[in-house]
PDB file of C-alpha atoms and ligand atoms in Angstrom:
ATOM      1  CA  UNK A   1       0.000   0.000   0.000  1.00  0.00           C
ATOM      2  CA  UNK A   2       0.893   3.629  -0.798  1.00  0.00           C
ATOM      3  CA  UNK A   3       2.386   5.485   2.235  1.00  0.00           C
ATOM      4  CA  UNK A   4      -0.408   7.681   2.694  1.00  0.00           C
ATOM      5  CA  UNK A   5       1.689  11.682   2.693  1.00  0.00           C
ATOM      6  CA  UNK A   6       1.106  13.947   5.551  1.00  0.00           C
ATOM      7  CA  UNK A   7       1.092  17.272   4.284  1.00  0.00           C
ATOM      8  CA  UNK A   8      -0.438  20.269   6.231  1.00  0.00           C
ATOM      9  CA  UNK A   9       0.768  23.007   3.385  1.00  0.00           C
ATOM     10  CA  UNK A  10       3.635  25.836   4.578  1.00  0.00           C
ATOM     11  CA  UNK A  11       0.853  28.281   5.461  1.00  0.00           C
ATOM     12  CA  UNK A  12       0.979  27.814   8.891  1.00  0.00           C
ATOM     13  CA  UNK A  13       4.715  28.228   9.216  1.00  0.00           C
ATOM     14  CA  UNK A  14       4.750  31.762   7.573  1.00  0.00           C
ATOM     15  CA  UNK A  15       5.047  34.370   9.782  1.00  0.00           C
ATOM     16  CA  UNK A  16       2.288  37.346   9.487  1.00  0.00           C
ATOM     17  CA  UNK A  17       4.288  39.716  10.275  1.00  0.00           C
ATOM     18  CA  UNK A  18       7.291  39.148   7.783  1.00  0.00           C
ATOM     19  CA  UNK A  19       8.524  42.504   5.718  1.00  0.00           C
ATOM     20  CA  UNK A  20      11.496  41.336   4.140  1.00  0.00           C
ATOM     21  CA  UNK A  21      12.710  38.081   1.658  1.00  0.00           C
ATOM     22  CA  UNK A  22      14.949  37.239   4.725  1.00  0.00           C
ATOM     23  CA  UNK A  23      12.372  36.903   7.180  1.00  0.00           C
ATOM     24  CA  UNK A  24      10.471  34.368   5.228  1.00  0.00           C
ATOM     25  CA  UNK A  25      13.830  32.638   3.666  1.00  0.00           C
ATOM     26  CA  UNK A  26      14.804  32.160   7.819  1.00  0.00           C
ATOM     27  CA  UNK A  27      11.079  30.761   8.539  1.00  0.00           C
ATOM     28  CA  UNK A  28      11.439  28.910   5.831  1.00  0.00           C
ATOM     29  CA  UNK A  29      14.028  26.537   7.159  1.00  0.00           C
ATOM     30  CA  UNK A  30      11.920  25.062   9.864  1.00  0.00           C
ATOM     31  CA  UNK A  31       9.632  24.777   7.378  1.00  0.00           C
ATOM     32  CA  UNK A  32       7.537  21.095   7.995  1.00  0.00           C
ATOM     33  CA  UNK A  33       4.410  21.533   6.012  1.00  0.00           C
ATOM     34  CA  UNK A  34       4.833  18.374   4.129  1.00  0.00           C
ATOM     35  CA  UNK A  35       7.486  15.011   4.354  1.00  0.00           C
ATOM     36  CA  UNK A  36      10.281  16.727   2.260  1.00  0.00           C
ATOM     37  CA  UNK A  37      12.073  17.894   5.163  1.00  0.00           C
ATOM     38  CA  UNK A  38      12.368  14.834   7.142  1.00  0.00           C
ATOM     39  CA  UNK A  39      14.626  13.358   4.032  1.00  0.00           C
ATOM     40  CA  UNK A  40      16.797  16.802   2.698  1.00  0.00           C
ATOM     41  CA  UNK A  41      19.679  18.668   4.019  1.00  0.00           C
ATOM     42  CA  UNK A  42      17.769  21.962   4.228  1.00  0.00           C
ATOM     43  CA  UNK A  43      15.338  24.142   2.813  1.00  0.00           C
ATOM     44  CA  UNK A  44      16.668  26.252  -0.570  1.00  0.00           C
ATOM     45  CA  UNK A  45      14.777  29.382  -0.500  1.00  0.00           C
ATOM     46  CA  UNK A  46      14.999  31.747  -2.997  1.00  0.00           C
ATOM     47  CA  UNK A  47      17.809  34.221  -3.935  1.00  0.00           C
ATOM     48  CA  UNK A  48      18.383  37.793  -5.267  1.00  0.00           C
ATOM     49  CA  UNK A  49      17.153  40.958  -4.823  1.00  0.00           C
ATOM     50  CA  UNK A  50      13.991  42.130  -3.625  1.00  0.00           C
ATOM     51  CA  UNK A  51      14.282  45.038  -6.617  1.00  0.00           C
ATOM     52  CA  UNK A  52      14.762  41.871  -9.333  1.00  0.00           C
ATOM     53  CA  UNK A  53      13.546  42.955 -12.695  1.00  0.00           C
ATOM     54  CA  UNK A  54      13.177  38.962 -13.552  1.00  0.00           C
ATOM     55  CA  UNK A  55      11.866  36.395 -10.998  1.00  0.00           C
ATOM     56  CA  UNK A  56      12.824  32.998 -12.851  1.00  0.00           C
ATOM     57  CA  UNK A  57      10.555  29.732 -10.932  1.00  0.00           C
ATOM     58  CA  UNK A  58      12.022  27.050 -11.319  1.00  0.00           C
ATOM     59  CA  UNK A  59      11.729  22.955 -10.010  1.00  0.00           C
ATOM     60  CA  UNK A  60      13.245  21.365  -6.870  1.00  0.00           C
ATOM     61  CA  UNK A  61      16.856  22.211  -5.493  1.00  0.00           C
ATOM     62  CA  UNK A  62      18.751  19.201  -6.661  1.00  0.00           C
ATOM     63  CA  UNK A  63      21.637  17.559  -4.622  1.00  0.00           C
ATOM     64  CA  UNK A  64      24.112  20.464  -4.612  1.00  0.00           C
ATOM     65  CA  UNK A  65      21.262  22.743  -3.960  1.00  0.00           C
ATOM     66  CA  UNK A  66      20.062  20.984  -1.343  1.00  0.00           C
ATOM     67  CA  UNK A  67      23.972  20.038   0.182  1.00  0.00           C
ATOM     68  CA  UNK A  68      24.768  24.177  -0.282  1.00  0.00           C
ATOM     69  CA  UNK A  69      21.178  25.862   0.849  1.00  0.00           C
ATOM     70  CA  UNK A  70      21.309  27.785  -2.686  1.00  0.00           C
ATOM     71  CA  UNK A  71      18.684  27.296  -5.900  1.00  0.00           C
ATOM     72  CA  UNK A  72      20.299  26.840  -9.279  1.00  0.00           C
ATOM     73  CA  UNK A  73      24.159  25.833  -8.117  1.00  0.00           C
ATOM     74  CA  UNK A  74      24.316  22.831 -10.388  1.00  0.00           C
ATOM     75  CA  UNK A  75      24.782  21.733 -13.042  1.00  0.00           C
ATOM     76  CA  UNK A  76      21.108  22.961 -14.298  1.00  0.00           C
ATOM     77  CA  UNK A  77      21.994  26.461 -12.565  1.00  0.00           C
ATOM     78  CA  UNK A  78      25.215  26.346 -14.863  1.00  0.00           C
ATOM     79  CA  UNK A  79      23.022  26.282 -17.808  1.00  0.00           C
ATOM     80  CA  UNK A  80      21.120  28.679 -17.102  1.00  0.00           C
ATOM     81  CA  UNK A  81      23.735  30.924 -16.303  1.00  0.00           C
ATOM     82  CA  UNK A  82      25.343  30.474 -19.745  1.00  0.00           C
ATOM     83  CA  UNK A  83      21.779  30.807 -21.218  1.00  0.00           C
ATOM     84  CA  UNK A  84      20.866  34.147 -19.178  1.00  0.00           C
ATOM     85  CA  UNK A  85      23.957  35.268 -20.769  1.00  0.00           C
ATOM     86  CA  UNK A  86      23.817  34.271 -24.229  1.00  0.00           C
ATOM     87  CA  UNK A  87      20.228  35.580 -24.284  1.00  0.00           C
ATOM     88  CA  UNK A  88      21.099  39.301 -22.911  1.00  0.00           C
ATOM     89  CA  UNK A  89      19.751  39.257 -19.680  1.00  0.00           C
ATOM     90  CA  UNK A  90      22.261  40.922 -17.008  1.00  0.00           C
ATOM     91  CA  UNK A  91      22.546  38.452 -14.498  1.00  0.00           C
ATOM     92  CA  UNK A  92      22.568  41.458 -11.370  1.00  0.00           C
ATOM     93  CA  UNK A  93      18.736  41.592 -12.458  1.00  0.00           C
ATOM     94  CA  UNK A  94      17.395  38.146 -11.247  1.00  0.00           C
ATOM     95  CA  UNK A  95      15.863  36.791  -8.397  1.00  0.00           C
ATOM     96  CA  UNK A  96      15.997  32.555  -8.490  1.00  0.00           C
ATOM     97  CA  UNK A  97      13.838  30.564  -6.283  1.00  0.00           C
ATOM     98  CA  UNK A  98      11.908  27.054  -7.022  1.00  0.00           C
ATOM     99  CA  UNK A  99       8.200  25.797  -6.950  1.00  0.00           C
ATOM    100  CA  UNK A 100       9.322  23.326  -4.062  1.00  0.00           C
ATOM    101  CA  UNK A 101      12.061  24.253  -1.522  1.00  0.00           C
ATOM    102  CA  UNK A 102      12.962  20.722  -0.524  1.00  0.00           C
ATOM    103  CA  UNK A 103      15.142  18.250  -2.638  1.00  0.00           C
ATOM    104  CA  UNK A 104      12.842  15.110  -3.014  1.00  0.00           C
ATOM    105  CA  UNK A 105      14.845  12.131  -3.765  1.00  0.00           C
ATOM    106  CA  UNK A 106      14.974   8.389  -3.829  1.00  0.00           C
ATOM    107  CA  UNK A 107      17.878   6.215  -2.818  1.00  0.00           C
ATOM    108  CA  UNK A 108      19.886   3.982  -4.952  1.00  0.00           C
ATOM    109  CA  UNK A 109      22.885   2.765  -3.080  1.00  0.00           C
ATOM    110  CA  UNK A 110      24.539   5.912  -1.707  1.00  0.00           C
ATOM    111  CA  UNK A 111      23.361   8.220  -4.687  1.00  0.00           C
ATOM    112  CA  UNK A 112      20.120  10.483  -4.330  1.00  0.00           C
ATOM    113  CA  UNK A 113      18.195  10.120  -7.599  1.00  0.00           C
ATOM    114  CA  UNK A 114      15.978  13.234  -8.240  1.00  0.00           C
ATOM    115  CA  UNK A 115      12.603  12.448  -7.900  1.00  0.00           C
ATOM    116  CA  UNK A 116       9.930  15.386  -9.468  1.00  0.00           C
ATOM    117  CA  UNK A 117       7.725  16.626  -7.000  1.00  0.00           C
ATOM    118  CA  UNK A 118       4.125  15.525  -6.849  1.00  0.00           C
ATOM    119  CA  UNK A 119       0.981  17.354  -6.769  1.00  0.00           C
ATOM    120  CA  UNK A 120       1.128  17.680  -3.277  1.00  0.00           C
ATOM    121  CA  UNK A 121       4.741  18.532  -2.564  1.00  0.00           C
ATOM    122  CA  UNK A 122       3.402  21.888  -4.915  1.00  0.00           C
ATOM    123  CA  UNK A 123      -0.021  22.938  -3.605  1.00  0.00           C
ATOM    124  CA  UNK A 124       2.301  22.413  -0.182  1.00  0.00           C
ATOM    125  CA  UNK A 125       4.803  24.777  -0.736  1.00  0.00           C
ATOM    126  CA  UNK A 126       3.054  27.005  -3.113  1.00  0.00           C
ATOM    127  CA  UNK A 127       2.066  29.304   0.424  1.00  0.00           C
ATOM    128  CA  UNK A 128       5.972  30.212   0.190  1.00  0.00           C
ATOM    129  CA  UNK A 129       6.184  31.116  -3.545  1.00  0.00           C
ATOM    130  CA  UNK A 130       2.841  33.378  -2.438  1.00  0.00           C
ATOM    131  CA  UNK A 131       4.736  35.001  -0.017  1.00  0.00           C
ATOM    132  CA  UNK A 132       7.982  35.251  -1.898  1.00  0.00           C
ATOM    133  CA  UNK A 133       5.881  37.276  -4.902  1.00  0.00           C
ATOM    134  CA  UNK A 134       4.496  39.420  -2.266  1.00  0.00           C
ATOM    135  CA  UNK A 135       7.835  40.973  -1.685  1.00  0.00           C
ATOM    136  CA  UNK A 136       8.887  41.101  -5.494  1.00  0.00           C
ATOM    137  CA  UNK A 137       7.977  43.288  -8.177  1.00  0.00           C
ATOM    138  CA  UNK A 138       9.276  41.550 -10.961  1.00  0.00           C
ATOM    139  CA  UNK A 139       8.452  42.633 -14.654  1.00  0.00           C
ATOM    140  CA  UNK A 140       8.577  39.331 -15.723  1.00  0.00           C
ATOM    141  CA  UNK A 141       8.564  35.988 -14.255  1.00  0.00           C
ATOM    142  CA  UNK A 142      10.479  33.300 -16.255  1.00  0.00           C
ATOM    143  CA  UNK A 143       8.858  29.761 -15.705  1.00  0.00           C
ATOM    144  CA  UNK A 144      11.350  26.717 -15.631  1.00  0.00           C
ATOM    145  CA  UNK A 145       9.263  23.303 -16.822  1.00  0.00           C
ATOM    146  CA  UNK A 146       6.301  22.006 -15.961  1.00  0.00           C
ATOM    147  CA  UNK A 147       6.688  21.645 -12.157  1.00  0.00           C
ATOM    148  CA  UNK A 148       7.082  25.441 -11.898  1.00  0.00           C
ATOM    149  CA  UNK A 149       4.172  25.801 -14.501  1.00  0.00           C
ATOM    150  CA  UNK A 150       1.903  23.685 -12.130  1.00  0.00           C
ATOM    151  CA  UNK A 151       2.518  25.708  -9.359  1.00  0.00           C
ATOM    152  CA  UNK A 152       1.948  29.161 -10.659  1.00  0.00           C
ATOM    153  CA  UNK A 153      -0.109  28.953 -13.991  1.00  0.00           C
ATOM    154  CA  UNK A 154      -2.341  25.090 -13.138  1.00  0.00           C
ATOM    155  CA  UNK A 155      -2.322  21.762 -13.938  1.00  0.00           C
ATOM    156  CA  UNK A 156      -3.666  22.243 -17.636  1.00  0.00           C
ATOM    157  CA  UNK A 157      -0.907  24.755 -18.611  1.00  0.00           C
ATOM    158  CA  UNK A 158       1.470  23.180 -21.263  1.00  0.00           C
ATOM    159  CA  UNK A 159       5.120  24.364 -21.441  1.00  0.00           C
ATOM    160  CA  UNK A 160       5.529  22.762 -24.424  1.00  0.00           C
ATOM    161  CA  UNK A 161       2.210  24.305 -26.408  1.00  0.00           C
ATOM    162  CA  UNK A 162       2.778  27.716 -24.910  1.00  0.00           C
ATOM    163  CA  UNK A 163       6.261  28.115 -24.426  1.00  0.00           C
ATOM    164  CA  UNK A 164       8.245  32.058 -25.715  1.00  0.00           C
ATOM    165  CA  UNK A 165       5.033  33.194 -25.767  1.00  0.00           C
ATOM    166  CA  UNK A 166       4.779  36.330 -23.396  1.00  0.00           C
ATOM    167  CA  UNK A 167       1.754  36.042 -20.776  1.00  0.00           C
ATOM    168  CA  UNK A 168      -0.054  38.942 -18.356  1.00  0.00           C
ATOM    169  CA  UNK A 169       1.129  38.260 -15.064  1.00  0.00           C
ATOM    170  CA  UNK A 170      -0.518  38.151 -12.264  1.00  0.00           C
ATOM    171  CA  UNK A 171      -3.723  37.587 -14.689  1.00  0.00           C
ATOM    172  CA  UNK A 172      -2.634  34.093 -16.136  1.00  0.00           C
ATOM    173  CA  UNK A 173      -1.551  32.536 -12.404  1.00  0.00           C
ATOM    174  CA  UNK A 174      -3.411  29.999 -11.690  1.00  0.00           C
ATOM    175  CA  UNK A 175      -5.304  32.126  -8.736  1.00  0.00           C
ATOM    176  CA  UNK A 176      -4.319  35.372  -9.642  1.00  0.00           C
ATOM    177  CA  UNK A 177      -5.722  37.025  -6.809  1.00  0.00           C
ATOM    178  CA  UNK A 178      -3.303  35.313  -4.565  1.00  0.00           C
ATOM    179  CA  UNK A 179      -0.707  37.422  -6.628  1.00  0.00           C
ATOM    180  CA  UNK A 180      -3.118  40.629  -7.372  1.00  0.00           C
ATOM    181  CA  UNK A 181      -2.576  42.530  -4.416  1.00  0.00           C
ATOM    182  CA  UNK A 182       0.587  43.481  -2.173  1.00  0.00           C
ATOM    183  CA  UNK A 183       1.789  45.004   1.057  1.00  0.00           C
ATOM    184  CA  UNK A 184       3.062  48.724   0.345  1.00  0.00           C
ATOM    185  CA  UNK A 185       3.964  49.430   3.858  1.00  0.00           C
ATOM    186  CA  UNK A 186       4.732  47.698   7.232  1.00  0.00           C
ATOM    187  CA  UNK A 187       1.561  48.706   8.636  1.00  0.00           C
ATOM    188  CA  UNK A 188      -0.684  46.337   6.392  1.00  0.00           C
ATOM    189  CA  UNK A 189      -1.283  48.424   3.667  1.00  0.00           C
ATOM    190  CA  UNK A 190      -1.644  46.939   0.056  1.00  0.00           C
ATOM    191  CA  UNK A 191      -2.291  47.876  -2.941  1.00  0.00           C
ATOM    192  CA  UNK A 192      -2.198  46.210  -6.824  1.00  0.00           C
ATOM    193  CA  UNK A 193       0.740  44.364  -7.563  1.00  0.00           C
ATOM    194  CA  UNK A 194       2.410  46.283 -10.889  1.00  0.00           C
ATOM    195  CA  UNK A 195       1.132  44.537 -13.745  1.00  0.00           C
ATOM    196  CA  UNK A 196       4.026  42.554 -15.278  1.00  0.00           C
ATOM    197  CA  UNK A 197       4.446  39.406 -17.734  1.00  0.00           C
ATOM    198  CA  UNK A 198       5.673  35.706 -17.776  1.00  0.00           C
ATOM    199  CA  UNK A 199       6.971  33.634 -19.849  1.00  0.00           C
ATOM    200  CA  UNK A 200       6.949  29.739 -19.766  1.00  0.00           C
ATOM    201  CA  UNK A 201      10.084  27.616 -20.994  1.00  0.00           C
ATOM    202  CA  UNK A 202      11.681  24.417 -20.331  1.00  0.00           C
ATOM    203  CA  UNK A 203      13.442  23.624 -17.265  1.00  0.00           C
ATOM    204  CA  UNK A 204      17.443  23.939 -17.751  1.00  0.00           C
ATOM    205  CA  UNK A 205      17.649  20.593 -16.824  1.00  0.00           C
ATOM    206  CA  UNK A 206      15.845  19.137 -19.730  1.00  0.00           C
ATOM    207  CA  UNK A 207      18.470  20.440 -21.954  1.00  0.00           C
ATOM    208  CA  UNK A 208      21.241  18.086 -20.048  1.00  0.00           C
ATOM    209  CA  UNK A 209      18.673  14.862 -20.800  1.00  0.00           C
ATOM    210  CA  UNK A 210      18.058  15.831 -24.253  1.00  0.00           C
ATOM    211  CA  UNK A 211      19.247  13.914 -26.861  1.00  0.00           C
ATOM    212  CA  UNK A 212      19.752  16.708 -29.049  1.00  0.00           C
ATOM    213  CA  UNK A 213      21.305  19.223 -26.195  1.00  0.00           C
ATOM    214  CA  UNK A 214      22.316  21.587 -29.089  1.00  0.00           C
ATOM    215  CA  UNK A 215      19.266  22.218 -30.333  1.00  0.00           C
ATOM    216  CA  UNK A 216      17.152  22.117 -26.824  1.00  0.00           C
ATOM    217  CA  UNK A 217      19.869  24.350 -25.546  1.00  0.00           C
ATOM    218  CA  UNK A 218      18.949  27.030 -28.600  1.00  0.00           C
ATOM    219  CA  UNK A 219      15.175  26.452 -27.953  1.00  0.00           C
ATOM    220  CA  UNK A 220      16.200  27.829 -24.330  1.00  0.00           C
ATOM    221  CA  UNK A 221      18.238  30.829 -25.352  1.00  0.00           C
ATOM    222  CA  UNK A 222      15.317  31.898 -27.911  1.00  0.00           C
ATOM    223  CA  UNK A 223      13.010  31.507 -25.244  1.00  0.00           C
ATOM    224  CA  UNK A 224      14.952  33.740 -22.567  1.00  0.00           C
ATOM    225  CA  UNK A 225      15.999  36.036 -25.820  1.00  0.00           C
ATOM    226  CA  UNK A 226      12.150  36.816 -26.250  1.00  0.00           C
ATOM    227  CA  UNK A 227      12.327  37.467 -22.181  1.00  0.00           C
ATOM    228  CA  UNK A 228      15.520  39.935 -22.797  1.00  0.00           C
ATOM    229  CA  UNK A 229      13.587  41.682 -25.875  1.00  0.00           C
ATOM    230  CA  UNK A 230      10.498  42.177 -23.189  1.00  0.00           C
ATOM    231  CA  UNK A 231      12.351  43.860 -20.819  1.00  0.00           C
ATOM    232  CA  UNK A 232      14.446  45.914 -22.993  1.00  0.00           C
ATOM    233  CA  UNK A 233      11.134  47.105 -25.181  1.00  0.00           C
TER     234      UNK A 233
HETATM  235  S1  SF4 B 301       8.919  21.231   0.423  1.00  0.00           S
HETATM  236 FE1  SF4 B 301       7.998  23.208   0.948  1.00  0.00          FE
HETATM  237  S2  SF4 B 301       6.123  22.714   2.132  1.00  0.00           S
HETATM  238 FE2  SF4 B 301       7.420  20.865   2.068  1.00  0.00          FE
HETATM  239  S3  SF4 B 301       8.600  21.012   3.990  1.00  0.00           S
HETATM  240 FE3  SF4 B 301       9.828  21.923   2.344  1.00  0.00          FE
HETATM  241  S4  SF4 B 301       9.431  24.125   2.436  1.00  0.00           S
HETATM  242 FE4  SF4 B 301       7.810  23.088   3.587  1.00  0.00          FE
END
């Protein structure tokens, strides 16, 4: 039988009260609001700026993530460097966080073999990608694959159907409201979030699997290069 998965959703471990990216990245690590933790090193919040021009979503941490508490520091986060680059985009404008802040894995022998998040590792953590958003004002959110796509845009988005194509963010999240409105000052003010775009692509590590890597690699820099056009127009 199916171990049956415990998993009470991050709401309840963010604090109210939080004003800055560092507050919620240090309630974040005692994060328990579904199994992932018991398993990982750590959690790998998000990273970069608060004043990030791009947000870009992405997976899971993988093992080096999760070993050195930092998204996008493997071999996928190399990519994507080298991509960022080739498409344009100065790297000082990013912030990089992931749909699930937990490595979720499956021993063989002493190697951890990535395992993709399900359904309810996402609608788990989504509460922290909620509150992450809350202190961004991106222009653009870059979505990484189809785990990221879940989490922000639904389960019927396709990455692969709708891919490059530039979006209205918050208006194509899957509940925009939960996106719409944010705090403006420390007192509980909000107001409308700035209205901003997003564009879906595939995840950087889907390039290294490819059998082609060449040509998936281009399909990722023309993707980001649309992203680079957007923010320069
Ligand atoms: S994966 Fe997300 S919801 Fe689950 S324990 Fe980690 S931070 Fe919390």
């Amino acid at each position: 039988m199916a171990e049956q998965i415990d998993a009470p959703g991050a709401q309840q471990f963010i604090p109210p009260q939080a004003d800055t990216l560092d507050q919620l990245r240090a309630a974040a690590a005692g994060c328990q609001g579904c199994e992932l933790y018991r398993d990982a090193s750590q959690t790998v919040f998000g990273r970069g700026d608060e004043s990030a021009r791009l947000v870009f979503v992405g997976e899971q941490p993988g093992d080096m993530e999760d070993h050195k508490g930092l998204p996008f520091v493997g071999p996928a986060g190399r990519l994507l460097r080298k991509a960022v680059d080739d498409a344009g985009i100065d790297p000082g404008h990013l912030y990089l966080t992931n749909a699930v802040k937990h490595f979720r894995f499956e021993l063989r022998g002493r190697r951890r073999i990535h395992q993709t998040p399900d359904r309810v590792h996402i609608t788990a953590c989504r509460p922290w990608l909620v509150a992450e958003f809350s202190r961004l004002r991106p222009e653009l959110v870059v979505v990484l694959g189809a785990t990221a796509a879940k989490a922000l845009l639904g389960p019927s988005f396709r990455v692969t159907r709708q891919r490059g194509e530039l979006l209205p963010w918050p208006a194509s999240a899957q509940r925009p409201e939960d996106f719409a409105r944010v705090p403006v000052d420390s007192a509980g003010k909000v107001a409308d979030a700035p209205a901003a775009r997003l564009l879906a692509t595939i995840h950087p590590s889907a390039v290294l699997r490819a059998d082609d890597q060449n040509t998936a690699y281009e399909g990722l820099v023309a993707d980001l290069t649309v992203a680079a056009r957007a923010l320069a127009a």
